[in-house]
């Protein structure tokens, strides 16, 4: 049985589907602080089977212990965490408590039950401002905000755990920019309030929920002056987790792997691709740069291919089509009444 913390969230929900499709027995552990029970219902609809769920916090060690007692868990995929960079700067303690203290509780209970295999959701944010491109796993690590620092700290904790006990098998998956949705349009990204990230913002403009996109700067040293990122389809990303689980028995200690496509697209490229996929005009205004943004960020994905036998397959057109299908069929996200 695989325990999936944060399994009701955006990336977790897509990963649950890939794992069930591959025949894994899974259990979701989520406190629904940034997700909904409706997501679980829809995941069940896609999977064609009920999904076991523990509605609890990873900081609740009694509940974690009970879960490990009730199920024979042999590996964990650890998605649970808060992820809004801006909010982490306003409320650093909330982020450190939830992400770092929560992870420590989880790792303690795993140790207690001798469960020493974990796939951790890290982020390209741990590379800080990269000195060159594309970004490889051996680049220096740094953090520029409490969210990023929480990811880096959890990576460090896991590296220390592996040094202290060579029974641990730990995969640190560093995601680039996940976008897109399941092709069924039953599950997708459902941000609370005003989206911080580009793709959900663009899709809300397309659906008429927002008037225009603010593009944060057009004076970067990039071909069209707007920021460049490595967008990756969430289903590709989910399949990366499947490969990670299939590989985990072969490793010892910690291994970090980039999950990206290796291709960079600018904000204007994304606007153009989304207009094409949706047939909608995306109005935008150029505004000043967002504090803390870097100009360009894309992965060297070759280690993922060599080590996990995984590479991203879905292109930008598919990322935009699937985002649009999800957004247009669910204008209110999971609050949309769905007709099967
Ligand atoms: P998400 O917010 O959709 O999912 C996270 C899930 O964790 C939510 O369902 C939430 O309810 C749950 N959760 C949060 N704190 C919890 C706690 N204390 N106990 C139990 N459950 C808790 O986010 P996502 O986009 O699916 O991201 C998943 C992971 O990947 C996160 O750790 C995030 O930091 C990391 N990540 C995300 C991105 C991205 O752009 N989406 C990029 C890099 C890394
Ligand atoms: C965000 C996170 C980062 C995380 C990464 C991967 C922030 C500040 N950083 O970074 O920690 O690791 O996702 O998921 O949230 N843009 C606009 N207008 C908008 C929104 C974004 O022009 O309304 C631009 C940004 O300046 C950037 C690009 O679009 O050039 C992508 O932005 P975003 O989706 O927020 O991702 P990242 O900045 O890469």
Short mmCIF file of C-alpha atoms and ligand atoms in Angstrom, two decimals:
data_model
loop_
_atom_site.label_atom_id
_atom_site.label_comp_id
_atom_site.label_asym_id
_atom_site.label_seq_id
_atom_site.Cartn_x
_atom_site.Cartn_y
_atom_site.Cartn_z
CA UNK A 1 0.00 0.00 0.00
CA UNK A 2 1.31 3.46 -0.95
CA UNK A 3 0.43 6.40 1.31
CA UNK A 4 -0.12 9.59 -0.64
CA UNK A 5 -0.03 12.70 1.53
CA UNK A 6 -1.70 15.66 -0.19
CA UNK A 7 -3.31 13.18 -2.58
CA UNK A 8 -6.46 15.29 -3.01
CA UNK A 9 -4.45 18.25 -4.36
CA UNK A 10 -3.58 19.22 -7.90
CA UNK A 11 -0.52 17.04 -8.56
CA UNK A 12 -1.50 14.39 -6.00
CA UNK A 13 -4.89 13.72 -7.59
CA UNK A 14 -3.36 13.14 -11.03
CA UNK A 15 -0.70 10.90 -9.52
CA UNK A 16 -3.31 8.82 -7.69
CA UNK A 17 -4.99 8.10 -11.04
CA UNK A 18 -1.73 6.99 -12.69
CA UNK A 19 -0.90 4.77 -9.73
CA UNK A 20 -4.33 3.12 -9.66
CA UNK A 21 -4.13 2.60 -13.44
CA UNK A 22 -0.80 0.85 -12.90
CA UNK A 23 -2.37 -1.46 -10.30
CA UNK A 24 -1.06 0.10 -7.08
CA UNK A 25 -3.05 0.00 -3.88
CA UNK A 26 -3.11 3.53 -2.50
CA UNK A 27 -4.44 5.56 0.39
CA UNK A 28 -4.82 9.34 0.37
CA UNK A 29 -3.91 11.29 3.52
CA UNK A 30 -5.04 14.92 3.28
CA UNK A 31 -6.48 17.58 5.58
CA UNK A 32 -8.29 19.28 2.67
CA UNK A 33 -6.80 22.65 3.59
CA UNK A 34 -6.27 23.37 -0.11
CA UNK A 35 -8.47 20.78 -1.82
CA UNK A 36 -11.98 19.41 -1.77
CA UNK A 37 -13.82 16.15 -1.18
CA UNK A 38 -15.37 16.68 -4.60
CA UNK A 39 -11.91 16.03 -6.08
CA UNK A 40 -11.94 12.59 -4.46
CA UNK A 41 -15.41 11.82 -5.89
CA UNK A 42 -14.20 12.73 -9.35
CA UNK A 43 -11.01 10.71 -8.94
CA UNK A 44 -13.21 7.74 -8.02
CA UNK A 45 -15.23 8.35 -11.17
CA UNK A 46 -12.09 8.28 -13.34
CA UNK A 47 -10.59 5.30 -11.51
CA UNK A 48 -13.88 3.36 -11.46
CA UNK A 49 -13.28 2.32 -7.86
CA UNK A 50 -13.53 3.77 -4.34
CA UNK A 51 -10.46 5.56 -2.99
CA UNK A 52 -9.40 5.19 0.63
CA UNK A 53 -9.02 8.56 2.33
CA UNK A 54 -7.81 9.65 5.76
CA UNK A 55 -9.00 13.20 6.41
CA UNK A 56 -6.23 14.38 8.73
CA UNK A 57 -3.21 16.61 9.15
CA UNK A 58 0.36 15.32 8.78
CA UNK A 59 1.11 17.15 12.03
CA UNK A 60 -1.31 14.78 13.79
CA UNK A 61 1.07 12.00 14.82
CA UNK A 62 -1.68 9.96 16.52
CA UNK A 63 -3.65 9.87 13.26
CA UNK A 64 -0.54 9.04 11.26
CA UNK A 65 0.31 6.25 13.69
CA UNK A 66 -3.24 4.89 13.47
CA UNK A 67 -3.00 4.96 9.66
CA UNK A 68 0.30 3.08 9.65
CA UNK A 69 -1.18 0.58 12.13
CA UNK A 70 -4.29 0.00 10.03
CA UNK A 71 -2.55 -0.38 6.69
CA UNK A 72 0.64 -2.04 5.66
CA UNK A 73 2.34 0.96 4.05
CA UNK A 74 5.56 0.24 2.24
CA UNK A 75 6.22 3.63 0.63
CA UNK A 76 5.06 7.23 0.88
CA UNK A 77 4.64 9.90 -1.77
CA UNK A 78 4.73 13.17 0.14
CA UNK A 79 2.85 15.99 -1.61
CA UNK A 80 1.23 17.58 1.45
CA UNK A 81 2.36 21.14 1.93
CA UNK A 82 1.48 24.78 1.45
CA UNK A 83 2.83 26.28 -1.76
CA UNK A 84 1.99 29.98 -2.17
CA UNK A 85 5.25 31.95 -2.31
CA UNK A 86 3.66 35.35 -1.55
CA UNK A 87 1.71 34.02 1.43
CA UNK A 88 4.86 32.33 2.75
CA UNK A 89 6.52 35.75 2.92
CA UNK A 90 3.57 37.16 4.93
CA UNK A 91 3.20 34.11 7.16
CA UNK A 92 6.58 32.34 7.39
CA UNK A 93 5.72 30.50 10.61
CA UNK A 94 2.61 29.00 9.05
CA UNK A 95 4.78 27.61 6.24
CA UNK A 96 7.58 26.38 8.47
CA UNK A 97 5.09 24.76 10.84
CA UNK A 98 2.97 23.10 8.17
CA UNK A 99 5.69 22.07 5.75
CA UNK A 100 8.72 21.41 7.96
CA UNK A 101 7.10 20.36 11.27
CA UNK A 102 4.50 18.36 9.35
CA UNK A 103 7.20 16.54 7.37
CA UNK A 104 9.15 15.78 10.55
CA UNK A 105 6.03 14.17 12.08
CA UNK A 106 5.60 12.07 8.96
CA UNK A 107 9.27 10.97 8.88
CA UNK A 108 9.14 10.08 12.61
CA UNK A 109 6.13 7.85 12.16
CA UNK A 110 7.67 6.29 9.04
CA UNK A 111 10.79 5.46 11.10
CA UNK A 112 8.66 4.07 13.90
CA UNK A 113 7.02 1.65 11.48
CA UNK A 114 10.20 0.86 9.53
CA UNK A 115 8.78 2.40 6.36
CA UNK A 116 11.86 3.95 4.74
CA UNK A 117 10.86 4.65 1.16
CA UNK A 118 9.73 8.12 0.23
CA UNK A 119 9.20 10.21 -2.88
CA UNK A 120 9.23 13.89 -1.93
CA UNK A 121 7.70 16.81 -3.86
CA UNK A 122 10.52 19.28 -4.16
CA UNK A 123 10.70 22.18 -6.57
CA UNK A 124 12.92 23.94 -9.07
CA UNK A 125 12.75 26.79 -6.58
CA UNK A 126 15.60 25.08 -4.65
CA UNK A 127 18.01 26.20 -7.40
CA UNK A 128 17.40 29.88 -6.52
CA UNK A 129 18.83 32.07 -9.29
CA UNK A 130 20.63 29.54 -11.55
CA UNK A 131 24.12 30.52 -12.71
CA UNK A 132 23.61 28.89 -16.11
CA UNK A 133 21.03 26.95 -18.12
CA UNK A 134 19.68 24.33 -18.43
CA UNK A 135 19.54 23.48 -14.73
CA UNK A 136 21.11 20.16 -13.69
CA UNK A 137 20.62 18.36 -10.39
CA UNK A 138 24.16 19.09 -9.21
CA UNK A 139 23.70 22.88 -9.35
CA UNK A 140 24.11 24.80 -6.08
CA UNK A 141 20.97 25.06 -3.96
CA UNK A 142 19.55 28.18 -2.34
CA UNK A 143 16.24 29.71 -1.37
CA UNK A 144 14.82 33.18 -1.70
CA UNK A 145 11.58 32.91 0.30
CA UNK A 146 10.12 30.86 3.20
CA UNK A 147 8.30 28.48 0.84
CA UNK A 148 11.51 27.70 -1.04
CA UNK A 149 13.42 27.47 2.23
CA UNK A 150 10.90 24.92 3.55
CA UNK A 151 11.50 22.74 0.46
CA UNK A 152 15.27 23.04 0.77
CA UNK A 153 15.14 22.32 4.50
CA UNK A 154 13.04 19.20 4.01
CA UNK A 155 15.52 18.02 1.35
CA UNK A 156 18.34 18.61 3.89
CA UNK A 157 16.43 16.73 6.60
CA UNK A 158 15.97 13.79 4.25
CA UNK A 159 19.66 13.84 3.28
CA UNK A 160 20.57 13.75 7.01
CA UNK A 161 18.16 10.90 7.66
CA UNK A 162 19.76 8.91 4.82
CA UNK A 163 23.23 9.53 6.23
CA UNK A 164 22.15 8.37 9.69
CA UNK A 165 20.52 5.17 8.44
CA UNK A 166 21.43 3.54 5.15
CA UNK A 167 18.12 1.67 5.00
CA UNK A 168 16.37 4.75 3.60
CA UNK A 169 15.50 5.11 -0.08
CA UNK A 170 14.61 8.70 -0.89
CA UNK A 171 13.72 10.35 -4.18
CA UNK A 172 13.62 14.14 -4.28
CA UNK A 173 11.60 15.11 -7.32
CA UNK A 174 12.20 18.73 -8.33
CA UNK A 175 9.23 19.87 -10.37
CA UNK A 176 9.45 22.71 -12.85
CA UNK A 177 6.11 24.40 -13.74
CA UNK A 178 3.17 21.97 -13.66
CA UNK A 179 0.19 22.93 -15.83
CA UNK A 180 -2.68 21.17 -17.63
CA UNK A 181 -5.32 18.81 -16.35
CA UNK A 182 -6.59 15.28 -16.79
CA UNK A 183 -8.07 14.81 -20.29
CA UNK A 184 -11.43 13.80 -18.76
CA UNK A 185 -11.74 17.38 -17.42
CA UNK A 186 -12.92 15.86 -14.14
CA UNK A 187 -9.83 16.90 -12.19
CA UNK A 188 -7.52 19.89 -12.55
CA UNK A 189 -6.02 22.87 -10.77
CA UNK A 190 -8.51 24.80 -8.64
CA UNK A 191 -6.72 27.71 -6.96
CA UNK A 192 -8.36 29.64 -4.14
CA UNK A 193 -8.95 33.32 -4.92
CA UNK A 194 -6.75 35.16 -7.38
CA UNK A 195 -4.28 32.74 -8.97
CA UNK A 196 -0.59 33.45 -8.35
CA UNK A 197 0.60 31.33 -11.22
CA UNK A 198 0.46 32.11 -14.90
CA UNK A 199 -1.55 29.26 -16.42
CA UNK A 200 -4.57 29.37 -14.06
CA UNK A 201 -4.61 33.15 -14.45
CA UNK A 202 -4.63 32.95 -18.26
CA UNK A 203 -7.40 30.35 -18.22
CA UNK A 204 -9.53 32.52 -15.91
CA UNK A 205 -9.12 35.41 -18.35
CA UNK A 206 -10.19 33.12 -21.20
CA UNK A 207 -13.30 31.98 -19.32
CA UNK A 208 -14.24 35.59 -18.51
CA UNK A 209 -13.59 35.42 -14.76
CA UNK A 210 -10.72 37.99 -14.98
CA UNK A 211 -10.53 40.96 -17.30
CA UNK A 212 -6.89 40.81 -18.32
CA UNK A 213 -3.55 39.22 -17.52
CA UNK A 214 -0.84 41.38 -15.96
CA UNK A 215 2.47 40.39 -17.53
CA UNK A 216 5.20 40.93 -14.97
CA UNK A 217 7.83 42.71 -17.08
CA UNK A 218 8.84 42.68 -20.74
CA UNK A 219 12.40 43.88 -20.24
CA UNK A 220 14.06 40.59 -19.30
CA UNK A 221 17.00 39.33 -21.29
CA UNK A 222 14.84 36.84 -23.22
CA UNK A 223 13.79 36.73 -26.91
CA UNK A 224 10.56 38.70 -26.33
CA UNK A 225 11.47 40.28 -22.98
CA UNK A 226 9.00 38.22 -20.88
CA UNK A 227 9.96 35.50 -18.38
CA UNK A 228 10.73 32.00 -19.65
CA UNK A 229 9.77 28.80 -17.79
CA UNK A 230 9.70 25.05 -18.27
CA UNK A 231 5.98 24.15 -18.27
CA UNK A 232 5.22 20.47 -17.81
CA UNK A 233 1.90 18.67 -18.22
CA UNK A 234 0.64 17.42 -14.85
CA UNK A 235 -0.10 13.97 -16.33
CA UNK A 236 3.54 13.67 -17.46
CA UNK A 237 4.55 14.74 -13.98
CA UNK A 238 2.23 12.15 -12.43
CA UNK A 239 3.80 9.45 -14.60
CA UNK A 240 7.20 10.57 -13.32
CA UNK A 241 6.00 9.56 -9.84
CA UNK A 242 5.02 6.15 -11.12
CA UNK A 243 8.52 5.68 -12.55
CA UNK A 244 9.97 6.92 -9.27
CA UNK A 245 8.06 4.26 -7.31
CA UNK A 246 9.14 1.57 -9.74
CA UNK A 247 12.77 2.62 -9.27
CA UNK A 248 12.87 3.26 -5.54
CA UNK A 249 13.93 -0.23 -4.48
CA UNK A 250 17.13 0.08 -6.51
CA UNK A 251 18.42 3.17 -4.78
CA UNK A 252 20.25 3.80 -1.56
CA UNK A 253 20.16 7.14 0.25
CA UNK A 254 18.85 10.20 -1.56
CA UNK A 255 18.65 10.89 -5.27
CA UNK A 256 17.40 14.21 -6.68
CA UNK A 257 15.73 14.25 -10.09
CA UNK A 258 14.46 17.17 -12.18
CA UNK A 259 11.02 16.69 -13.66
CA UNK A 260 10.77 19.15 -16.53
CA UNK A 261 10.63 19.09 -20.30
CA UNK A 262 13.88 20.95 -20.97
CA UNK A 263 12.02 23.48 -23.12
CA UNK A 264 11.43 27.08 -22.12
CA UNK A 265 8.42 29.15 -23.14
CA UNK A 266 7.89 32.87 -22.54
CA UNK A 267 4.76 34.44 -21.05
CA UNK A 268 3.82 35.69 -24.53
CA UNK A 269 4.35 32.18 -25.97
CA UNK A 270 1.89 30.91 -23.34
CA UNK A 271 -0.66 33.59 -24.16
CA UNK A 272 -0.41 32.74 -27.89
CA UNK A 273 -0.68 28.98 -27.32
CA UNK A 274 -3.66 29.41 -25.01
CA UNK A 275 -5.46 31.67 -27.47
CA UNK A 276 -5.01 28.99 -30.12
CA UNK A 277 -6.24 26.19 -27.89
CA UNK A 278 -9.26 28.08 -26.54
CA UNK A 279 -10.23 30.26 -29.48
CA UNK A 280 -10.46 33.12 -26.95
CA UNK A 281 -8.61 36.41 -26.92
CA UNK A 282 -6.39 36.84 -23.86
CA UNK A 283 -6.18 40.55 -23.03
CA UNK A 284 -3.02 41.57 -21.22
CA UNK A 285 -1.15 44.57 -19.84
CA UNK A 286 2.55 44.81 -19.26
CA UNK A 287 3.23 45.80 -15.65
CA UNK A 288 6.41 45.97 -13.61
CA UNK A 289 8.44 42.88 -12.73
CA UNK A 290 7.27 40.71 -9.82
CA UNK A 291 9.71 40.85 -6.92
CA UNK A 292 11.85 37.73 -6.72
CA UNK A 293 11.14 36.51 -10.28
CA UNK A 294 14.01 35.23 -12.37
CA UNK A 295 14.31 35.73 -16.14
CA UNK A 296 14.70 32.16 -17.36
CA UNK A 297 14.32 28.72 -15.77
CA UNK A 298 14.35 25.37 -17.53
CA UNK A 299 15.54 21.91 -16.69
CA UNK A 300 18.19 19.63 -17.99
CA UNK A 301 15.88 16.59 -18.05
CA UNK A 302 18.50 14.05 -19.15
CA UNK A 303 19.08 12.50 -15.72
CA UNK A 304 15.35 11.71 -15.36
CA UNK A 305 15.52 9.85 -18.66
CA UNK A 306 18.70 7.99 -17.80
CA UNK A 307 17.79 7.17 -14.20
CA UNK A 308 14.00 6.81 -14.17
CA UNK A 309 13.48 6.00 -17.84
CA UNK A 310 11.02 8.90 -17.88
CA UNK A 311 10.61 11.86 -20.15
CA UNK A 312 7.80 14.33 -20.72
CA UNK A 313 5.73 13.51 -23.80
CA UNK A 314 2.92 16.07 -23.89
CA UNK A 315 3.53 19.33 -25.73
CA UNK A 316 2.47 22.91 -25.11
CA UNK A 317 -0.65 22.64 -27.31
CA UNK A 318 -1.86 19.67 -25.23
CA UNK A 319 -1.10 21.49 -21.96
CA UNK A 320 -3.26 24.42 -23.11
CA UNK A 321 -6.06 22.24 -24.56
CA UNK A 322 -6.40 20.24 -21.35
CA UNK A 323 -6.25 23.33 -19.14
CA UNK A 324 -8.96 24.92 -21.28
CA UNK A 325 -11.19 21.83 -21.27
CA UNK A 326 -10.96 21.68 -17.46
CA UNK A 327 -11.53 25.43 -17.03
CA UNK A 328 -14.39 25.72 -19.52
CA UNK A 329 -16.24 22.67 -18.17
CA UNK A 330 -15.62 23.69 -14.55
CA UNK A 331 -15.79 27.50 -14.47
CA UNK A 332 -16.15 27.33 -10.68
CA UNK A 333 -13.55 24.61 -10.27
CA UNK A 334 -14.73 21.82 -7.96
CA UNK A 335 -17.76 23.89 -6.98
CA UNK A 336 -19.15 23.34 -10.49
CA UNK A 337 -22.04 20.89 -10.51
CA UNK A 338 -20.85 18.17 -12.79
CA UNK A 339 -23.12 16.31 -15.15
CA UNK A 340 -21.66 12.92 -15.86
P1 LIG B 1 -2.04 21.47 -3.72
O1 LIG B 1 -2.18 22.58 -2.72
O2 LIG B 1 -3.06 21.34 -4.79
O3 LIG B 1 -1.92 20.07 -2.96
C1 LIG B 1 -1.36 19.95 -1.69
C2 LIG B 1 -2.31 19.10 -0.84
O4 LIG B 1 -1.75 18.94 0.46
C3 LIG B 1 -3.69 19.75 -0.67
O5 LIG B 1 -4.68 18.79 -0.98
C4 LIG B 1 -3.72 20.13 0.81
O6 LIG B 1 -5.04 20.06 1.35
C5 LIG B 1 -2.79 19.12 1.42
N1 LIG B 1 -2.13 19.55 2.68
C6 LIG B 1 -1.47 20.71 2.90
N2 LIG B 1 -1.01 20.73 4.16
C7 LIG B 1 -1.39 19.56 4.75
C8 LIG B 1 -1.22 19.00 6.03
N3 LIG B 1 -0.58 19.68 6.99
N4 LIG B 1 -1.72 17.79 6.28
C9 LIG B 1 -2.39 17.09 5.31
N5 LIG B 1 -2.59 17.57 4.07
C10 LIG B 1 -2.08 18.80 3.79
O7 LIG B 1 -0.58 21.64 -4.36
P2 LIG B 1 0.08 20.89 -5.60
O8 LIG B 1 0.27 21.89 -6.68
O9 LIG B 1 -0.61 19.64 -5.89
O10 LIG B 1 1.52 20.59 -5.00
C11 LIG B 1 1.85 19.36 -4.37
C12 LIG B 1 3.27 19.46 -3.82
O11 LIG B 1 4.17 19.77 -4.88
C13 LIG B 1 3.45 20.55 -2.77
O12 LIG B 1 4.33 20.07 -1.77
C14 LIG B 1 4.10 21.67 -3.54
O13 LIG B 1 4.90 22.49 -2.73
C15 LIG B 1 4.95 20.90 -4.55
N6 LIG B 1 5.22 21.67 -5.78
C16 LIG B 1 4.18 22.22 -6.46
C17 LIG B 1 4.45 22.97 -7.61
C18 LIG B 1 3.34 23.63 -8.37
O14 LIG B 1 3.62 24.57 -9.11
N7 LIG B 1 2.09 23.20 -8.25
C19 LIG B 1 5.77 23.13 -8.04
C20 LIG B 1 6.79 22.54 -7.33
C21 LIG B 1 6.51 21.81 -6.19
C1 LIG B 2 6.26 29.70 -9.21
C2 LIG B 2 6.69 29.84 -7.79
C3 LIG B 2 7.89 28.94 -7.53
C4 LIG B 2 7.58 27.49 -7.94
C5 LIG B 2 7.23 27.52 -9.42
C6 LIG B 2 6.93 26.13 -9.94
C7 LIG B 2 6.08 32.16 -7.31
C8 LIG B 2 6.57 33.55 -7.08
N1 LIG B 2 7.02 31.23 -7.56
O1 LIG B 2 7.26 30.29 -9.99
O2 LIG B 2 8.22 28.95 -6.17
O3 LIG B 2 8.72 26.69 -7.74
O4 LIG B 2 6.06 28.34 -9.57
O5 LIG B 2 5.62 25.82 -9.78
O6 LIG B 2 4.88 31.88 -7.23
N2 LIG B 2 3.53 35.72 -14.70
C9 LIG B 2 2.92 36.85 -15.22
N3 LIG B 2 1.68 37.18 -14.76
C10 LIG B 2 1.02 36.45 -13.81
C11 LIG B 2 1.63 35.29 -13.30
C12 LIG B 2 2.91 34.96 -13.75
O7 LIG B 2 3.48 37.54 -16.07
O8 LIG B 2 -0.10 36.83 -13.43
C13 LIG B 2 4.86 35.32 -15.22
C14 LIG B 2 5.95 35.26 -14.18
O9 LIG B 2 6.60 36.50 -14.07
C15 LIG B 2 6.86 34.16 -14.75
C16 LIG B 2 5.88 33.21 -15.47
O10 LIG B 2 4.72 34.01 -15.72
O11 LIG B 2 7.74 34.70 -15.71
C17 LIG B 2 5.50 32.00 -14.65
O12 LIG B 2 5.04 32.41 -13.36
P1 LIG B 2 4.43 31.39 -12.28
O13 LIG B 2 3.40 30.56 -12.92
O14 LIG B 2 4.06 32.18 -11.09
O15 LIG B 2 5.66 30.41 -11.96
P2 LIG B 2 7.14 30.76 -11.44
O16 LIG B 2 7.39 32.20 -11.39
O17 LIG B 2 8.08 29.95 -12.26
#
